[in-house]
Coordinates of C-alpha atoms in Angstrom, one line a residue:
M1 CA -21.2 -68.6 -31.4
A2 CA -21.0 -69.0 -27.6
Q3 CA -17.2 -68.7 -27.8
R4 CA -17.5 -65.5 -29.8
H5 CA -19.9 -64.0 -27.3
M6 CA -17.5 -65.0 -24.4
N7 CA -14.6 -63.3 -26.3
H8 CA -16.6 -60.1 -26.8
R9 CA -17.7 -60.2 -23.2
E10 CA -14.2 -60.7 -21.8
R11 CA -12.9 -57.9 -24.1
A12 CA -15.6 -55.5 -23.1
L13 CA -15.1 -56.1 -19.5
S14 CA -11.2 -55.8 -19.9
L15 CA -11.8 -52.5 -21.6
T16 CA -14.0 -51.1 -18.8
R17 CA -11.4 -52.2 -16.3
A18 CA -8.6 -50.5 -18.2
R19 CA -10.4 -47.2 -18.9
G20 CA -12.6 -46.9 -15.7
I21 CA -15.5 -45.6 -17.7
A22 CA -15.7 -46.5 -21.4
R23 CA -17.5 -44.8 -24.3
A24 CA -19.5 -46.7 -26.9
R25 CA -16.9 -45.5 -29.4
D26 CA -14.2 -47.3 -27.4
F27 CA -16.0 -50.6 -27.7
K28 CA -16.6 -50.0 -31.4
A29 CA -12.8 -49.2 -31.9
A30 CA -12.0 -52.5 -30.2
G31 CA -14.1 -54.5 -32.6
I32 CA -16.9 -55.3 -30.0
P33 CA -20.3 -55.0 -31.6
L34 CA -22.5 -52.5 -29.8
V35 CA -25.4 -55.1 -29.5
Y36 CA -23.3 -56.9 -26.8
L37 CA -23.3 -53.8 -24.6
K38 CA -27.1 -54.2 -24.1
R39 CA -26.6 -57.9 -23.3
L40 CA -23.9 -57.3 -20.9
T41 CA -25.9 -54.4 -19.2
D42 CA -29.0 -56.6 -19.0
A43 CA -26.8 -59.4 -17.4
G44 CA -25.4 -57.0 -14.8
D45 CA -21.9 -57.3 -16.2
L46 CA -21.8 -53.6 -17.2
A47 CA -23.5 -50.5 -15.8
R48 CA -24.9 -48.0 -18.2
L49 CA -24.2 -44.5 -16.7
A50 CA -25.8 -42.6 -19.6
R51 CA -26.1 -42.8 -23.3
G52 CA -22.9 -44.2 -24.6
L53 CA -21.1 -44.4 -21.2
Y54 CA -20.4 -47.8 -19.5
Q55 CA -18.6 -48.8 -16.3
N56 CA -17.9 -51.9 -14.2
P57 CA -20.9 -52.1 -11.8
E58 CA -18.5 -52.4 -8.8
G59 CA -16.9 -49.1 -9.6
V60 CA -20.1 -47.0 -9.8
G61 CA -20.2 -44.4 -7.2
V62 CA -17.2 -45.7 -5.3
D63 CA -15.5 -42.3 -5.4
I64 CA -17.2 -39.2 -4.2
A65 CA -15.9 -37.5 -7.3
H66 CA -17.6 -40.0 -9.6
D67 CA -19.3 -37.2 -11.6
L68 CA -15.9 -35.8 -12.5
A69 CA -14.9 -39.2 -14.1
E70 CA -18.2 -39.3 -16.0
A71 CA -17.8 -35.7 -17.2
A72 CA -14.1 -36.3 -18.3
R73 CA -15.4 -39.1 -20.5
L74 CA -18.2 -37.1 -21.9
V75 CA -16.1 -34.1 -22.7
P76 CA -12.6 -35.3 -23.6
N77 CA -11.4 -31.9 -24.6
G78 CA -12.6 -30.3 -21.3
V79 CA -10.8 -29.5 -17.9
V80 CA -12.6 -29.7 -14.6
S81 CA -12.7 -26.1 -13.2
L82 CA -14.2 -23.5 -11.0
V83 CA -16.3 -24.7 -8.2
S84 CA -16.0 -28.4 -9.1
A85 CA -12.1 -28.0 -9.0
L86 CA -12.4 -26.1 -5.7
R87 CA -14.4 -29.0 -4.3
Q88 CA -11.8 -31.6 -5.3
H89 CA -9.1 -29.4 -3.8
E90 CA -11.1 -29.1 -0.6
L91 CA -11.3 -25.4 -0.8
T92 CA -15.1 -24.9 -0.7
T93 CA -18.1 -26.3 1.2
Q94 CA -20.3 -25.7 -1.7
L95 CA -21.8 -28.7 -3.5
P96 CA -22.0 -27.9 -7.1
H97 CA -25.2 -28.9 -8.8
A98 CA -23.3 -29.8 -11.9
V99 CA -19.7 -30.4 -13.0
W100 CA -18.0 -27.2 -14.1
M101 CA -15.7 -27.6 -17.1
T102 CA -13.6 -25.3 -19.3
I103 CA -13.5 -26.1 -23.0
P104 CA -11.8 -24.6 -26.0
H105 CA -13.5 -21.4 -27.2
K106 CA -14.6 -22.8 -30.5
A107 CA -15.4 -26.3 -29.4
R108 CA -18.9 -27.6 -29.8
T109 CA -21.1 -27.3 -26.7
P110 CA -21.4 -30.8 -25.3
S111 CA -24.8 -32.5 -24.9
P112 CA -24.9 -33.8 -21.4
A113 CA -26.2 -37.4 -20.9
G114 CA -26.7 -38.1 -17.2
V115 CA -24.3 -35.8 -15.5
G116 CA -25.1 -32.1 -15.4
L117 CA -22.5 -29.8 -17.0
E118 CA -21.8 -26.0 -16.5
I119 CA -19.5 -24.9 -19.4
V120 CA -17.1 -22.0 -19.6
R121 CA -14.7 -21.3 -22.5
A122 CA -11.1 -20.3 -22.8
T123 CA -8.3 -20.0 -25.3
G124 CA -4.5 -20.1 -25.2
E125 CA -2.8 -20.2 -21.9
A126 CA -6.0 -19.5 -20.1
L127 CA -7.1 -22.9 -21.3
T128 CA -3.9 -25.0 -21.1
A129 CA -2.0 -23.5 -18.1
G130 CA -2.1 -25.2 -14.8
V131 CA -3.7 -28.5 -15.8
E132 CA -3.1 -31.4 -13.5
H133 CA -4.5 -35.0 -13.6
V134 CA -6.3 -37.0 -10.9
Q135 CA -7.4 -40.6 -11.0
V136 CA -11.1 -41.1 -10.3
E137 CA -12.4 -44.7 -10.6
G138 CA -9.7 -45.6 -13.0
V139 CA -10.3 -42.5 -15.2
E140 CA -7.6 -39.8 -15.7
V141 CA -9.4 -36.6 -15.0
P142 CA -7.8 -33.3 -16.2
I143 CA -8.4 -30.6 -13.6
Y144 CA -6.9 -27.2 -12.9
G145 CA -4.5 -26.9 -10.0
V146 CA -5.2 -24.8 -6.9
A147 CA -3.7 -21.5 -8.0
K148 CA -5.2 -21.6 -11.5
T149 CA -8.5 -22.6 -10.1
I150 CA -8.6 -19.6 -7.8
A151 CA -7.6 -17.2 -10.6
D152 CA -10.3 -18.6 -12.8
C153 CA -12.9 -18.1 -10.0
F154 CA -11.9 -14.4 -9.9
K155 CA -12.1 -14.2 -13.7
H156 CA -15.6 -15.8 -13.6
R157 CA -16.7 -14.2 -10.4
R158 CA -20.0 -13.2 -11.9
H159 CA -20.8 -17.0 -12.3
V160 CA -19.4 -18.4 -9.1
G161 CA -19.6 -15.4 -6.7
E162 CA -16.6 -13.3 -5.6
D163 CA -17.1 -14.3 -2.1
V164 CA -16.5 -18.0 -3.1
A165 CA -13.2 -16.9 -4.8
I166 CA -12.0 -14.8 -1.8
E167 CA -12.8 -17.7 0.6
A168 CA -10.9 -20.2 -1.6
L169 CA -7.9 -17.8 -1.8
R170 CA -7.8 -17.3 2.0
D171 CA -8.1 -21.0 2.7
A172 CA -5.5 -21.9 0.1
L173 CA -2.9 -19.6 1.5
R174 CA -3.7 -20.5 5.1
Q175 CA -3.4 -24.2 4.3
R176 CA -0.3 -23.6 2.2
K177 CA -1.8 -25.2 -0.9
T178 CA -0.3 -22.5 -3.1
T179 CA 1.9 -19.4 -2.8
P180 CA 1.3 -15.7 -3.6
S181 CA 3.8 -15.8 -6.5
E182 CA 2.0 -18.9 -8.0
L183 CA -1.3 -17.2 -7.6
M184 CA 0.0 -14.0 -9.3
K185 CA 1.4 -16.0 -12.2
Y186 CA -2.0 -17.4 -13.0
A187 CA -3.8 -14.1 -12.2
A188 CA -1.6 -12.6 -15.0
I189 CA -2.6 -15.4 -17.5
D190 CA -6.3 -14.8 -16.6
R191 CA -5.9 -11.0 -16.7
V192 CA -7.2 -10.5 -13.1
A193 CA -3.9 -9.6 -11.5
S194 CA -5.1 -6.1 -10.4
R195 CA -8.2 -7.6 -9.0
M196 CA -6.4 -10.3 -7.0
E197 CA -3.3 -8.5 -5.8
P198 CA -4.9 -6.5 -3.0
F199 CA -6.6 -9.5 -1.6
I200 CA -3.3 -11.5 -1.6
K201 CA -1.4 -8.7 0.0
A202 CA -4.0 -8.3 2.7
M203 CA -3.8 -12.1 3.5
Q204 CA -0.1 -12.3 3.8

């Protein structure tokens, strides 16, 4: 019995090391009874971030972008976007009160457990274009690149504020994090080309 417990413990810890942040369903799929998660949490071997989310205690909060990793595990079909993506790209001084994520138009609205979420929806290229991946605490986090993020901010300017979008556009061009042609490519996908073009021309 003790040997079985040790095997479950080692496998559970190995899983969290491999995935960065693991979901309860990941343990279940690996054949680890969920009852062991409480034992490991009580023993300090695992940290319970929220309902169904677990991490190696040494990794909790190591990265300033920890919330992005947690959100990526909670919303596996989502992409970090808008102000949260701007923050990751160092294009805003704003501290978002929640993680902004874009999800498919018909996807079920996620129930946040722990980390706060702000959800917007998209379809087609507006959802799939410009997605990059960053590593946060061992979790591969999907996030929109600089040009797509700025186009999204213009598209959702009523949510984030057009001043935030304009500031990000100016800083991205000044710091050469993107180019006018790349910005216009994503502006066309988001159908905000006519809105963005005058700002881009004025800043060149």
